Coordinates of C-alpha atoms in Angstrom, one line a residue:
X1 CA 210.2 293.5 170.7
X2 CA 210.3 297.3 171.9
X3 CA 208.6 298.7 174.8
X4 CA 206.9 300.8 172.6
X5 CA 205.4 298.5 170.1
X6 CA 202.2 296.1 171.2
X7 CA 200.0 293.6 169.2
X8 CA 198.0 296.2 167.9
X9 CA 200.9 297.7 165.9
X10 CA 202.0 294.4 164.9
X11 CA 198.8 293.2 163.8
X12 CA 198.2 296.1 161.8
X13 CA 201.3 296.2 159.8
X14 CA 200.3 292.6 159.1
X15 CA 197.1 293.7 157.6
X16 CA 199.5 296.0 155.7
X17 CA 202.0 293.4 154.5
X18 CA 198.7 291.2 153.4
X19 CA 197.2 294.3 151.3
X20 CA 200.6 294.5 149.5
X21 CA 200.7 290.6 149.1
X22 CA 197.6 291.2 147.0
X23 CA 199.5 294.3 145.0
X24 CA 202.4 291.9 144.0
X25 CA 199.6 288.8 143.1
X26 CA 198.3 291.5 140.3
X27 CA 201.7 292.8 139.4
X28 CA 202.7 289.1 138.5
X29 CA 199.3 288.7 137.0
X30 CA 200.0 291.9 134.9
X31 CA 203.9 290.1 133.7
X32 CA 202.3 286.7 133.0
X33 CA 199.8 288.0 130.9
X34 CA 201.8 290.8 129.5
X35 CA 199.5 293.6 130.2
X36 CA 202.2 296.0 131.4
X37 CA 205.5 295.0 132.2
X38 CA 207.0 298.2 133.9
X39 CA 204.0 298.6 136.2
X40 CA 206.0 297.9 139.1
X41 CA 208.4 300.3 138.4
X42 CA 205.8 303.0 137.6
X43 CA 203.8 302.4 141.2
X44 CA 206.6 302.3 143.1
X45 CA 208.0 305.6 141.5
X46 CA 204.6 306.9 141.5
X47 CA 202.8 305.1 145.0
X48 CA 205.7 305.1 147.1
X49 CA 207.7 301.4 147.5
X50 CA 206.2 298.7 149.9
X51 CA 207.8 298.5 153.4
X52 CA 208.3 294.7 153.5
X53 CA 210.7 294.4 156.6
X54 CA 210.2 293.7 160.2
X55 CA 208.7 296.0 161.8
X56 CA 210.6 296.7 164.5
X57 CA 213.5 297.5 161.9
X58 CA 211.5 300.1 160.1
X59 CA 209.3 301.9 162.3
X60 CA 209.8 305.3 164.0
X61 CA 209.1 304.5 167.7
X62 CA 209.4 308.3 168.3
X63 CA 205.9 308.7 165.7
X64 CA 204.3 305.0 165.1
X65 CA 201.2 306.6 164.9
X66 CA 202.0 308.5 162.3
X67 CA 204.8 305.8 160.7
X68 CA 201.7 303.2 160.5
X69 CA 199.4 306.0 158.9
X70 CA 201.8 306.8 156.4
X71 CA 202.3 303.2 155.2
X72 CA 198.6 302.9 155.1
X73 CA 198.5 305.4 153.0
X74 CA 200.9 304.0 150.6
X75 CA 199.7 300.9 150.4
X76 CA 196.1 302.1 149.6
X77 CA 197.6 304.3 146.8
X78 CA 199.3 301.2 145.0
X79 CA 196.7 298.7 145.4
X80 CA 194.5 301.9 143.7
X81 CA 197.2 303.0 141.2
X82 CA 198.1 298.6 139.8
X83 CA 194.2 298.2 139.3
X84 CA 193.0 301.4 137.7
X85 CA 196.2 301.7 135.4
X86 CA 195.4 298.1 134.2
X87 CA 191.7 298.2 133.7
X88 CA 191.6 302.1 132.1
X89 CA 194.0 300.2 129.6
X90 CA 191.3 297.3 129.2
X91 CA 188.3 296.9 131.2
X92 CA 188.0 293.4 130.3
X93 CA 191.1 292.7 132.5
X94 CA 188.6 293.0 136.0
X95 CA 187.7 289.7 135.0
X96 CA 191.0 288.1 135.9
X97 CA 192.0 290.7 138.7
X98 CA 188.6 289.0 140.4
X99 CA 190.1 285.8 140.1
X100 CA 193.2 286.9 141.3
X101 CA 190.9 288.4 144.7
X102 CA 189.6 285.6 144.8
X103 CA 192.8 283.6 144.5
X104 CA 194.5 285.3 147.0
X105 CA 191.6 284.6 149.7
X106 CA 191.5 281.0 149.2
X107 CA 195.6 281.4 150.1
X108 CA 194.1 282.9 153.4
X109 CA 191.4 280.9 154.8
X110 CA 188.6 281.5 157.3
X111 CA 189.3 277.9 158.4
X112 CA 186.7 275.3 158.2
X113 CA 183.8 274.6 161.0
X114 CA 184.5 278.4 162.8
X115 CA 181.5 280.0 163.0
X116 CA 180.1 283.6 161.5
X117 CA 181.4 285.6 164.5
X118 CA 184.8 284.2 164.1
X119 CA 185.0 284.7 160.6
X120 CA 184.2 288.0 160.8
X121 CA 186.7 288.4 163.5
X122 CA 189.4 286.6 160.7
X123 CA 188.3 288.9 158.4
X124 CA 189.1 292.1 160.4
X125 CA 192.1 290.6 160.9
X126 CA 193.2 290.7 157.6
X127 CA 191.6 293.6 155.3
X128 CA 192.7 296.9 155.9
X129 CA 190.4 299.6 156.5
X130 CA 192.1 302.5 157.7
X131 CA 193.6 302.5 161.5
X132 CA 191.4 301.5 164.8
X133 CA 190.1 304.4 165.7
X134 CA 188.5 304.9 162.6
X135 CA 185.8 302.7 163.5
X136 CA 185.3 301.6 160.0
X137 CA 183.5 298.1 160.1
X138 CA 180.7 298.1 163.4
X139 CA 178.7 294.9 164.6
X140 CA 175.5 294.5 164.6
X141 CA 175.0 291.2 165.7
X142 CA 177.5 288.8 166.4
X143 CA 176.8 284.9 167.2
X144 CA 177.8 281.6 165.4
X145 CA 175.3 281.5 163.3
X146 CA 175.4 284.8 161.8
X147 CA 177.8 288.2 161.6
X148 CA 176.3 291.8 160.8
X149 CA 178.0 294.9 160.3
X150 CA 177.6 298.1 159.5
X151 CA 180.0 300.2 157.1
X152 CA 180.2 303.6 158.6
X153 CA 182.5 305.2 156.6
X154 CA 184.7 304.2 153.2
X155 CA 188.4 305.1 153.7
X156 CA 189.8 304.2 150.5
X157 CA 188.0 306.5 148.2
X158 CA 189.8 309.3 148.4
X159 CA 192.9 307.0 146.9
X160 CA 190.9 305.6 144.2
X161 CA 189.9 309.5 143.2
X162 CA 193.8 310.2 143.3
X163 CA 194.2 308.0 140.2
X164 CA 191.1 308.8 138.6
X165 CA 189.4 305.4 139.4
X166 CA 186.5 303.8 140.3
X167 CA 185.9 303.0 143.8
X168 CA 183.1 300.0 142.8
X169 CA 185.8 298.2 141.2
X170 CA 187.8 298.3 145.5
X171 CA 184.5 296.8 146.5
X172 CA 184.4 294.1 143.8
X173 CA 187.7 292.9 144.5
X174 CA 186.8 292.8 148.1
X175 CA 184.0 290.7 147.8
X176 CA 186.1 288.2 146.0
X177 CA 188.6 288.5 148.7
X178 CA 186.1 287.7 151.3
X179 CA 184.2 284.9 149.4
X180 CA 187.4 283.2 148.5
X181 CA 188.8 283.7 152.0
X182 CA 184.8 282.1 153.3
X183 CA 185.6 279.2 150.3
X184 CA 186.6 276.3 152.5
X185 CA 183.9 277.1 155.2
X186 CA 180.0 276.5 155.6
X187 CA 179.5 280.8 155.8
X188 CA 178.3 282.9 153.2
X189 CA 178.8 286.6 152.6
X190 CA 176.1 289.1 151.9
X191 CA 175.9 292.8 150.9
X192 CA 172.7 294.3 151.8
X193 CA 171.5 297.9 152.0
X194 CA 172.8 301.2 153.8
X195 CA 176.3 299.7 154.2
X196 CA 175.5 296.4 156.1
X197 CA 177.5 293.5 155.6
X198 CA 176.5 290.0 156.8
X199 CA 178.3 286.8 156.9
X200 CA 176.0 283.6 157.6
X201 CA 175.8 280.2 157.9
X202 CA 174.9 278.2 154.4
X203 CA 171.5 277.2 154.6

């Protein structure tokens, strides 16, 4: 490892590599069902292509701010270019992108028996929501039995605006995301008013 890479630049280009994980799951969606078989080539000509190597064999050490930033960046634009360019062509097709969120969730579980404060702490772990400092996702409360948060600010918009989309359709897929990655656990998720989010035990 270099001296000038820690854990937190690790584990956000993790989050990264998971984000485009999802990307490719609705690419091969999008060949299997024969919705638009040059997609890839269109979001990688249009989005940027994926950074999938190690990434201390990538990165600029002399800018990793900046480096991780910019792959952020890309990464939000294909996840927001795939989705839009498929649904504008049939909105019916959301129906099996959410089963493809939800898909890829179950493929990264919470675990079973952790409770709501660790879940939410696997969850942060995996979505991406912009770098640390943007302070994106803020507890509330934070115990076994229950997880609240507060959204302070949405980061991916602006993407979704890019291609002319809808940013609801981000926060559907999301929610599938979440419930499918809460699937093989006794914890719920809940989106409640003014941006809170709140993941609980099943009653």
């Amino acid at each position: 490892m270099s001296a000038f890479l820690g854990p937190i630049h690790f584990w956000l280009y993790n989050k990264i590599q998971l984000q485009e994980e999802l990307i490719q799951n609705i690419l091969e969606a999008s060949q299997k069902n024969n919705w638009d078989e040059s997609l890839q080539e269109k979001v990688d000509t249009t989005c940027g292509e994926a950074q999938r190597r190690p990434l201390e064999e990538v990165i600029d050490e002399s800018n990793i701010h900046g480096w991780l930033q910019y792959h952020i960046s890309i990464s939000e634009r294909r996840l927001a270019y795939v989705v839009t360019s498929l649904i504008k062509e049939d909105a019916s097709r959301l129906e099996a992108l959410k089963e493809v969120a939800y898909s890829f969730g179950t493929n990264h579980p919470v675990g079973e028996g952790i409770g709501a404060d660790e879940a939410f702490k696997a969850l942060n772990d995996s979505l991406l929501d912009g770098m640390p400092c943007d302070r994106v996702n803020e507890p509330m409360e934070q115990s076994k039995e229950i997880a609240q948060w507060r959204q302070t600010q949405c980061i991916h918009q602006e993407y979704w605006d890019e291609v002319e989309g809808d940013i609801s359709v981000y926060y559907v897929l999301r929610s599938q995301i979440i419930k499918g990655m809460l699937s093989k656990s006794n914890l719920v998720y809940e989106e409640k008013e003014h941006g809170v989010r709140a993941i609980k035990q099943e009653v």
